[in-house]
PDB file of C-alpha atoms in Angstrom:
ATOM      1  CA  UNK K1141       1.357  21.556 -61.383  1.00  0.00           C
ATOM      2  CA  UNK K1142       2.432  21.440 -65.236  1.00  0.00           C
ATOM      3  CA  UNK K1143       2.098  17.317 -64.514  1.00  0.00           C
ATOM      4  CA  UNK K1144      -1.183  17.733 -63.420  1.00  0.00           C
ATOM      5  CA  UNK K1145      -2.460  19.664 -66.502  1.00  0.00           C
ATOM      6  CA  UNK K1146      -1.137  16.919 -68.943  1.00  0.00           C
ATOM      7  CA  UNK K1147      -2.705  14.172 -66.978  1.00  0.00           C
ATOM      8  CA  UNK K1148      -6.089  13.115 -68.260  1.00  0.00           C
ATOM      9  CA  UNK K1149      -8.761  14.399 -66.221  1.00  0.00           C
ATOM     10  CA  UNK K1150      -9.734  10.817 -65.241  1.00  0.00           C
ATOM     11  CA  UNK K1151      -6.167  10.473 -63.227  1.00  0.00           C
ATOM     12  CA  UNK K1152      -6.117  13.629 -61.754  1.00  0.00           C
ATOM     13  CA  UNK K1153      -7.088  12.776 -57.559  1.00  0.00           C
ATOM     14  CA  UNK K1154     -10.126  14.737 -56.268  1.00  0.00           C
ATOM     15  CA  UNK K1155      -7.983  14.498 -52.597  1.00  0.00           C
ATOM     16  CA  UNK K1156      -5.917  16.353 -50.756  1.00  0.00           C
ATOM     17  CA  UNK K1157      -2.203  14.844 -50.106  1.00  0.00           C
ATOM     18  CA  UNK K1158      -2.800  14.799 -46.512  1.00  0.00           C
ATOM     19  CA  UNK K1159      -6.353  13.399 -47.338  1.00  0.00           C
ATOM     20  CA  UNK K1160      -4.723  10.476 -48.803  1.00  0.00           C
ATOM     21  CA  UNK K1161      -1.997  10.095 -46.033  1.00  0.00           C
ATOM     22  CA  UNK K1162      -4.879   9.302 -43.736  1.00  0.00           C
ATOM     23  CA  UNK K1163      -6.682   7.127 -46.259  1.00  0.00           C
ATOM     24  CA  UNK K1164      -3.054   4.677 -46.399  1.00  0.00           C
ATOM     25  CA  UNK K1165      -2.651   4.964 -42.877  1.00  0.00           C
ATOM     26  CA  UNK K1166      -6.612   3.893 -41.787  1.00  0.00           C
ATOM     27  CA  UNK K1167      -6.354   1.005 -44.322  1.00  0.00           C
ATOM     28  CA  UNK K1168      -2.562  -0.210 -42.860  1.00  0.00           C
ATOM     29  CA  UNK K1169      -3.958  -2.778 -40.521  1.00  0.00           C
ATOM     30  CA  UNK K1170      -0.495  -4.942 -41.169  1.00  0.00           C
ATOM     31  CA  UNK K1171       0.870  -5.688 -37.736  1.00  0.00           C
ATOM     32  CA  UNK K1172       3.768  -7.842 -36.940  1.00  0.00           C
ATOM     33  CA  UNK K1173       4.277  -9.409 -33.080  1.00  0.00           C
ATOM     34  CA  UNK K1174       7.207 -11.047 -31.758  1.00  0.00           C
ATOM     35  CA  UNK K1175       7.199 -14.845 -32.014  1.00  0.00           C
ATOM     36  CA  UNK K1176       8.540 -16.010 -28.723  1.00  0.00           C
ATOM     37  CA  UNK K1177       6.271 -14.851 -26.024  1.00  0.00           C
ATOM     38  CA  UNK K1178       2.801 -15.948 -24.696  1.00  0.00           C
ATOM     39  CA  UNK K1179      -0.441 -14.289 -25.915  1.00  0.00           C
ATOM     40  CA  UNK K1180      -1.489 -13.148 -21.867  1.00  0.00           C
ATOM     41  CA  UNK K1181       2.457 -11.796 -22.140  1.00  0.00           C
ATOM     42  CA  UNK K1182       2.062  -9.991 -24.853  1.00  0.00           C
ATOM     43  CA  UNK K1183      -1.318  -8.508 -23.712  1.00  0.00           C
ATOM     44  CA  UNK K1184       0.567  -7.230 -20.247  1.00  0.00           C
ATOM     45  CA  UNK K1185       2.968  -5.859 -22.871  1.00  0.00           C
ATOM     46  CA  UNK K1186       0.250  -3.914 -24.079  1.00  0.00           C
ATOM     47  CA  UNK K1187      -0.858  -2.792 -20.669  1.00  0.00           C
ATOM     48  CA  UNK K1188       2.453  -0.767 -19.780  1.00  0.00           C
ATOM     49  CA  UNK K1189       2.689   0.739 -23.113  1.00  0.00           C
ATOM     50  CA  UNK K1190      -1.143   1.818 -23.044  1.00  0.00           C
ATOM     51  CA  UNK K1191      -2.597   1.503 -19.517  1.00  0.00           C
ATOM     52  CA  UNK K1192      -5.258   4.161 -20.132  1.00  0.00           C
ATOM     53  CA  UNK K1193      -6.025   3.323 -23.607  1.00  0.00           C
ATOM     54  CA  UNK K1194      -9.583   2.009 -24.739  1.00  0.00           C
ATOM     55  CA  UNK K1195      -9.101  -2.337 -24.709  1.00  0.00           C
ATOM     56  CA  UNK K1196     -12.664  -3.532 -24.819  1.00  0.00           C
ATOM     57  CA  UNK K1197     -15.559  -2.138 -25.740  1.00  0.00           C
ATOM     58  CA  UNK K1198     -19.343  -3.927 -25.734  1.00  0.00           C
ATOM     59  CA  UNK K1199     -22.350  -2.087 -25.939  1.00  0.00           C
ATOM     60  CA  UNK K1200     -22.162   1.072 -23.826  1.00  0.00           C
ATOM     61  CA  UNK K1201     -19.268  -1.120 -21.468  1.00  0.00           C
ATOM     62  CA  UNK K1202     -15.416  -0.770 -21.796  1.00  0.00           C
ATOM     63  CA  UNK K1203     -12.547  -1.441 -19.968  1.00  0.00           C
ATOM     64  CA  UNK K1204      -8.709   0.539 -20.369  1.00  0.00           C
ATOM     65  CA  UNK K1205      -5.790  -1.691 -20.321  1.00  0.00           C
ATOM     66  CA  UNK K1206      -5.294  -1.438 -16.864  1.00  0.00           C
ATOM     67  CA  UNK K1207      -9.193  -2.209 -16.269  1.00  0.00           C
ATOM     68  CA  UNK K1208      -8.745  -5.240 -18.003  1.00  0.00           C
ATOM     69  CA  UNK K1209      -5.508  -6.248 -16.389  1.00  0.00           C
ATOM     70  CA  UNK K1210      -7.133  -5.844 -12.992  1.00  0.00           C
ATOM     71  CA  UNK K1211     -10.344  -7.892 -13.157  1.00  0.00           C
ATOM     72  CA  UNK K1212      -8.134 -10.603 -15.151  1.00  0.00           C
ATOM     73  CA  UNK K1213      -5.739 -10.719 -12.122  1.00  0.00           C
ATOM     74  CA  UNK K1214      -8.608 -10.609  -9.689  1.00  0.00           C
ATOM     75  CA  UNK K1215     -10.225 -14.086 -11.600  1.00  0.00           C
ATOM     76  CA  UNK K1216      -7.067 -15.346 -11.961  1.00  0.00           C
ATOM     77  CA  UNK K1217      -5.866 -15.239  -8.249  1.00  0.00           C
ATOM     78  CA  UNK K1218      -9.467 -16.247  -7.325  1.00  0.00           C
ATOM     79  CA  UNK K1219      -8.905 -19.855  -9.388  1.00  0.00           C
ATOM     80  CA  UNK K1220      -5.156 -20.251  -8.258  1.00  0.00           C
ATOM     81  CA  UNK K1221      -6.509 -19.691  -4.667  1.00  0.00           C
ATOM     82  CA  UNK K1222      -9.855 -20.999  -3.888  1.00  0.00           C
ATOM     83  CA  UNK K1223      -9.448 -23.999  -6.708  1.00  0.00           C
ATOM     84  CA  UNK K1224      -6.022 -24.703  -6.520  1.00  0.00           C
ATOM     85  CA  UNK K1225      -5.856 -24.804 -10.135  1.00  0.00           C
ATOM     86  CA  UNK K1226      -3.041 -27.013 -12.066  1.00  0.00           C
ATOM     87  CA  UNK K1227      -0.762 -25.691 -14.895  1.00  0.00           C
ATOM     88  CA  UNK K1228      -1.627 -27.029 -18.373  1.00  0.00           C
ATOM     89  CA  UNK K1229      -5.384 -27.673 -16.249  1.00  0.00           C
ATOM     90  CA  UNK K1230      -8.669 -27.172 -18.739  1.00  0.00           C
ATOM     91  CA  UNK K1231     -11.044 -24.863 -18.125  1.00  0.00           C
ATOM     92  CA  UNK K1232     -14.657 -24.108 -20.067  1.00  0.00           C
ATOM     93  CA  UNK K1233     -15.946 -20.856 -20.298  1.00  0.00           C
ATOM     94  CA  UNK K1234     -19.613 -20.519 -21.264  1.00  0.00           C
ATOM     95  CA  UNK K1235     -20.826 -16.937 -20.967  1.00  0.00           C
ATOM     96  CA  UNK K1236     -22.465 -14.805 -23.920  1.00  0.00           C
ATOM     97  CA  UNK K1237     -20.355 -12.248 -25.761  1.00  0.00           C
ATOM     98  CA  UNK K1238     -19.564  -9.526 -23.014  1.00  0.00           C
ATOM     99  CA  UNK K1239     -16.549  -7.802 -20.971  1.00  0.00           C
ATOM    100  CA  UNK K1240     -17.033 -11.085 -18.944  1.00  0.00           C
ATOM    101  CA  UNK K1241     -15.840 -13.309 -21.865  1.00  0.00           C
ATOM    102  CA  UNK K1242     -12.603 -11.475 -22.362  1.00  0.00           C
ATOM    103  CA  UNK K1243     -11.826 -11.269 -18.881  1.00  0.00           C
ATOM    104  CA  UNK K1244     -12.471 -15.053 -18.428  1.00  0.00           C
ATOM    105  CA  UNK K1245     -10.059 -15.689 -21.324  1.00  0.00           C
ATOM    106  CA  UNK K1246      -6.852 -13.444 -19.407  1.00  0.00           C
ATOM    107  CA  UNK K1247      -7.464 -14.978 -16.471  1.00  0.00           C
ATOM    108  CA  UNK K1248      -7.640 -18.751 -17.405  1.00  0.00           C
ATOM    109  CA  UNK K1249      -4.003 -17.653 -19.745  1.00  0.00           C
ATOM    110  CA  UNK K1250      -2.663 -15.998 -16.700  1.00  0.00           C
ATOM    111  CA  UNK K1251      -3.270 -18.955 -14.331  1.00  0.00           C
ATOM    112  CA  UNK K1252      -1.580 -21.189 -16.948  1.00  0.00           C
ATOM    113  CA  UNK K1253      -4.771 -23.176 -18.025  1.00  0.00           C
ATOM    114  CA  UNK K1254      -5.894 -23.911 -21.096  1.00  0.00           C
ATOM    115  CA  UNK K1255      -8.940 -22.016 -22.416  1.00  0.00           C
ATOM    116  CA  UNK K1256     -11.901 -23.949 -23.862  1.00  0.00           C
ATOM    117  CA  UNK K1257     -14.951 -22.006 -25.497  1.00  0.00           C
ATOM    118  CA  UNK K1258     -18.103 -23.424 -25.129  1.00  0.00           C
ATOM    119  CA  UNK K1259     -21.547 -21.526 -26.917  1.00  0.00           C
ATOM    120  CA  UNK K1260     -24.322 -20.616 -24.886  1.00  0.00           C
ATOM    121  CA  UNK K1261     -25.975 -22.019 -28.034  1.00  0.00           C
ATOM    122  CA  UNK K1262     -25.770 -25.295 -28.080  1.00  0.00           C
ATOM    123  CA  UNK K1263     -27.971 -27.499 -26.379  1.00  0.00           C
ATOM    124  CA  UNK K1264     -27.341 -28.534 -22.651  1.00  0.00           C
ATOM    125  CA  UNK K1265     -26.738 -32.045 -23.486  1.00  0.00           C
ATOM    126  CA  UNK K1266     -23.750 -31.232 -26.171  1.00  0.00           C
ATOM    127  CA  UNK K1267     -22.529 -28.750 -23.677  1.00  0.00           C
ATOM    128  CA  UNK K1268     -22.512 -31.621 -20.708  1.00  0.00           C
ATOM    129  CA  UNK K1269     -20.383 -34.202 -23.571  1.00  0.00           C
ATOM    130  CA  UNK K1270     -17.989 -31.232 -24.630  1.00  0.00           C
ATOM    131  CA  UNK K1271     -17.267 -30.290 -21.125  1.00  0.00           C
ATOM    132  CA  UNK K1272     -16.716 -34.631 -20.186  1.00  0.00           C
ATOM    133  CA  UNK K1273     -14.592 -34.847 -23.060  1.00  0.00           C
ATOM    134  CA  UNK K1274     -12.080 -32.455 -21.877  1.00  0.00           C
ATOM    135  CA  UNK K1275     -11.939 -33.212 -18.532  1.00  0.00           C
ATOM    136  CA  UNK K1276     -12.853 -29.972 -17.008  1.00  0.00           C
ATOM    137  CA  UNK K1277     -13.887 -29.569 -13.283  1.00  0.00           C
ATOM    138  CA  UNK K1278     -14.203 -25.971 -13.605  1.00  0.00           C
ATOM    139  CA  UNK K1279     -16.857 -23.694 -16.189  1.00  0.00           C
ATOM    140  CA  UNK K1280     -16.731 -19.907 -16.117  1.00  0.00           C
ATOM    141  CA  UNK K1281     -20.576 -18.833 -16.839  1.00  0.00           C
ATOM    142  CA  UNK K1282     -22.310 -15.524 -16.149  1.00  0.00           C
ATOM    143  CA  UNK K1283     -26.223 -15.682 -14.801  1.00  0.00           C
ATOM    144  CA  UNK K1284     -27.545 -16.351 -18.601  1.00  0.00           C
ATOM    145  CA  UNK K1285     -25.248 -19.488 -18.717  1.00  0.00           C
ATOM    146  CA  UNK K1286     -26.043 -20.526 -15.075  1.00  0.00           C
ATOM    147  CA  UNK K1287     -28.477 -23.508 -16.185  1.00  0.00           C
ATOM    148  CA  UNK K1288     -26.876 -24.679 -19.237  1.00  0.00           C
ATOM    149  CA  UNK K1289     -23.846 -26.104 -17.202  1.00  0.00           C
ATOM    150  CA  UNK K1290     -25.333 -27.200 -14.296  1.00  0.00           C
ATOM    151  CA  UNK K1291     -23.800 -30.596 -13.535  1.00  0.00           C
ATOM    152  CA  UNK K1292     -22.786 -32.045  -9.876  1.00  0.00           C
ATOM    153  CA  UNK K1293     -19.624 -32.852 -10.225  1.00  0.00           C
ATOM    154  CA  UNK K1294     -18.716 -29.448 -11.575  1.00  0.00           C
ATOM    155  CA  UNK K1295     -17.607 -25.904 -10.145  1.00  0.00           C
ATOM    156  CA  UNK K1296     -19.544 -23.331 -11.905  1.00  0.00           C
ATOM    157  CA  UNK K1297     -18.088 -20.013 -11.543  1.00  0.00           C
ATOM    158  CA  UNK K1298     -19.749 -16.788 -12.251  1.00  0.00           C
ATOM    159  CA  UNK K1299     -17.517 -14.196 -13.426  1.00  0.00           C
ATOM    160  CA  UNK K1300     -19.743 -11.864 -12.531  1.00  0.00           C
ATOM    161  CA  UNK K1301     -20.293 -12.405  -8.834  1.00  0.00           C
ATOM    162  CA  UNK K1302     -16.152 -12.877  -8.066  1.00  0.00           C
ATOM    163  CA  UNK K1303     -15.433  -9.359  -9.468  1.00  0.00           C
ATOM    164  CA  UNK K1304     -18.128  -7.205  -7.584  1.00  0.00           C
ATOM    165  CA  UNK K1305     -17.556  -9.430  -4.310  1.00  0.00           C
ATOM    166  CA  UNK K1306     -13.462  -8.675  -4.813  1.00  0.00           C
ATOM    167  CA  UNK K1307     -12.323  -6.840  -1.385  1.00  0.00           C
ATOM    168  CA  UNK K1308     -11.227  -3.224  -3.342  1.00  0.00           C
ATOM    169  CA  UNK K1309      -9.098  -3.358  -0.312  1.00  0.00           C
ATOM    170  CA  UNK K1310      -7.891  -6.842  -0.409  1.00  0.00           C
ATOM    171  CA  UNK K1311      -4.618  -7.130  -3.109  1.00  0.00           C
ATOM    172  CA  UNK K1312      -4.617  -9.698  -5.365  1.00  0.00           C
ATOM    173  CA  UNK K1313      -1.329 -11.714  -5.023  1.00  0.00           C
ATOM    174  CA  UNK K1314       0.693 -10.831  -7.631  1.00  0.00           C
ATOM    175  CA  UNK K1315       3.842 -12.963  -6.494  1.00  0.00           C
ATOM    176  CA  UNK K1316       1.498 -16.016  -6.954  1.00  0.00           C
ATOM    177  CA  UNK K1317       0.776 -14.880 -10.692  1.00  0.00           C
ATOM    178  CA  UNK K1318       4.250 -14.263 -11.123  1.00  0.00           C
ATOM    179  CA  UNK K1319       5.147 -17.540 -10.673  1.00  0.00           C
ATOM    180  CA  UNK K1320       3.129 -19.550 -12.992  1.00  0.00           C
ATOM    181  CA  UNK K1321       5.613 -20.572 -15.689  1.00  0.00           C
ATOM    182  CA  UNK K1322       3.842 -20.463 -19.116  1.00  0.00           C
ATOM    183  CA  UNK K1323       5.803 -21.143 -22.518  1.00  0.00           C
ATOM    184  CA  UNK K1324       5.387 -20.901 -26.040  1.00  0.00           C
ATOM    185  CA  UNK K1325       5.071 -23.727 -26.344  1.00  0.00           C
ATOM    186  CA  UNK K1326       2.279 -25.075 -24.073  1.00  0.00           C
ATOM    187  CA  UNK K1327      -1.324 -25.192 -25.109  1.00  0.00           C
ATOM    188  CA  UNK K1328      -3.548 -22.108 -24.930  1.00  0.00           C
ATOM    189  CA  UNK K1329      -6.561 -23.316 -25.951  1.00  0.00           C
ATOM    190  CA  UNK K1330      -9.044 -25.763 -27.305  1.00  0.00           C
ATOM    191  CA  UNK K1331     -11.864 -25.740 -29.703  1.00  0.00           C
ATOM    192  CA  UNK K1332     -13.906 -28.313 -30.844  1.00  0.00           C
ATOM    193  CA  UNK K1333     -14.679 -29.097 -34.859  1.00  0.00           C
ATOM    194  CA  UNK K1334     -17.750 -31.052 -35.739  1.00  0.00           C
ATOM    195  CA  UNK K1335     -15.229 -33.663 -37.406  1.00  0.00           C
ATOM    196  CA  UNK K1336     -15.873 -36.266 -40.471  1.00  0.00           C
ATOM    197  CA  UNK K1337     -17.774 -38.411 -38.240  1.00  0.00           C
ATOM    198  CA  UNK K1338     -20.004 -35.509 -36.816  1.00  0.00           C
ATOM    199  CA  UNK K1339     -18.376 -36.331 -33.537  1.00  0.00           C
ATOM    200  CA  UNK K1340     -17.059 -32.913 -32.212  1.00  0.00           C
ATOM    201  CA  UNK K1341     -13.273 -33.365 -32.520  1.00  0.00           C
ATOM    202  CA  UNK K1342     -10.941 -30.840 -29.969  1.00  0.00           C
ATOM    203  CA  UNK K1343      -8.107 -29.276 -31.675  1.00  0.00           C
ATOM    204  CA  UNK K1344      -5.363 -28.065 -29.680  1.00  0.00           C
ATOM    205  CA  UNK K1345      -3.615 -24.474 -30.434  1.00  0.00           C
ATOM    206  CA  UNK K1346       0.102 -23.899 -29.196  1.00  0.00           C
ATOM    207  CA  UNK K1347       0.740 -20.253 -26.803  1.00  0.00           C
ATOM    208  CA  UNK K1348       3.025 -19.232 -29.918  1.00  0.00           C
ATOM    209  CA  UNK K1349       1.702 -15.521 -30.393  1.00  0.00           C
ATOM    210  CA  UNK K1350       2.566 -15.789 -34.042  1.00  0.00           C
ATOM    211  CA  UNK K1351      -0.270 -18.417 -34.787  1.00  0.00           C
ATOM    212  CA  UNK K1352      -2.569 -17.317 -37.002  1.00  0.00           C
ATOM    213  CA  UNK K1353      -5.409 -19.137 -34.701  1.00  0.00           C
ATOM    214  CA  UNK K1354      -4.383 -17.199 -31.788  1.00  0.00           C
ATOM    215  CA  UNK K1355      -4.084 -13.594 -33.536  1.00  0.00           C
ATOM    216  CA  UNK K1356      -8.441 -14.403 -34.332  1.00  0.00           C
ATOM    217  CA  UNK K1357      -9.108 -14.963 -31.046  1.00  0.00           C
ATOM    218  CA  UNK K1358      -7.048 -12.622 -29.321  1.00  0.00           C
ATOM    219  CA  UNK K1359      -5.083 -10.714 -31.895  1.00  0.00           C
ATOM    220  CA  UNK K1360      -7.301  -6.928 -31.238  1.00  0.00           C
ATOM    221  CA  UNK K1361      -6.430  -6.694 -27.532  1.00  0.00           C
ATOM    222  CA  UNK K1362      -2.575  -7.945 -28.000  1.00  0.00           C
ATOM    223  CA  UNK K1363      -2.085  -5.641 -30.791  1.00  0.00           C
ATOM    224  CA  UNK K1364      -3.132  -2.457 -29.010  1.00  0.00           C
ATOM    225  CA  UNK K1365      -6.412  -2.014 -31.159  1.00  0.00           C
ATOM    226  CA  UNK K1366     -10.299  -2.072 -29.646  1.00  0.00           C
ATOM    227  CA  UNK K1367     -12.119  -5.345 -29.220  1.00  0.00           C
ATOM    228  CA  UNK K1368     -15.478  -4.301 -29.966  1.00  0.00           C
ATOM    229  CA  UNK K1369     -19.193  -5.885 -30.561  1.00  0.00           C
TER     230      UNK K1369
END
């Protein structure tokens, strides 16, 4: 108290001690992750610690860990089973910002594929050279991407349609997830940069969960916080 009346009214706090306990602790958002596992391992990680907790949230939609988990195994086994996808495989995922786009990035991570964005944005044309340039035989849309991708010689898959046409019933074979063999060191995903030469240039980004690359794209739902719109 006497250290409080000697102190200039200017540095005397207006807030309570436990006031400012909860100020520190809202603005702590350091957060540290290990450096040797996969960013789809470190998200399961987050599923048996918090399997109820909040993971995504859009609009009035959300999805709990285990939610999430779920319809990311679901999509997963679907492209392992009906597509016979390959590890280390591309595959584009056009579909507006929604539950859909996070569950389309799990499940291409879980099947061991390499994720590749692609906006709804851009005109059908760039979409058509982005999607040649990588090779892809598979895009992951939802009904407002439906026309922007539509090419012959590719698989359009609606997110969408796979999960409410799932078998509640039918289980989704976990010993066929289980033995995809994914590293730190393989590729996780692939975005495209406009480049010197305007020529949209794909940069590669390692699995390493300590990349700073990753932690934007993914870091909220590894770390245990809410994705959110």
């Amino acid at each position: 108290m006497n250290s409080q009346m000697n102190k200039p009214i200017y540095e005397i706090s207006l807030t309570l001690s436990t006031e400012q306990f909860l100020l520190r602790s809202m603005n702590n958002t350091q957060i540290s992750f290990p450096s040797s596992t996969c960013i789809h391992h470190e998200f399961v990680y987050q599923v048996m610690k918090h399997p109820q907790k909040l993971a995504v949230a859009f609009d009035d939609q959300s999805l709990t860990y285990a939610e999430l988990l779920h319809y990311s195994q679901v999509l997963s086994s679907h492209l392992l089973s009906r597509h016979l996808i390959l590890p280390g495989e591309i595959i584009c995922q056009c579909v507006e910002r929604s539950l859909s786009m996070i569950i389309g990035i799990m499940a291409i991570e879980m099947s061991g594929s390499v994720y590749c964005p692609l906006s709804a944005r851009d005109p059908q044309n760039r979409l058509h050279t982005l999607i040649k340039q990588t090779q892809s035989r598979i895009v992951l849309i939802h009904w407002l991407t439906r026309t922007k991708c539509h090419d012959n010689d590719i698989a359009l898959i609606d997110i969408h349609s796979i999960l409410i046409n799932h078998d509640s019933k039918s289980d989704v074979d976990i010993n066929r997830l289980s033995d995809v063999r994914v590293t730190s060191n393989d590729i996780a995903y692939i975005i495209f940069t406009s480049g010197s030469t305007g020529i949209p240039k794909a940069v590669r980004v390692l699995n390493l969960s300590n990349s700073k690359q990753s932690y934007i794209l993914f870091g909220s739902i590894i770390s245990g916080s809410i994705a959110s719109s």
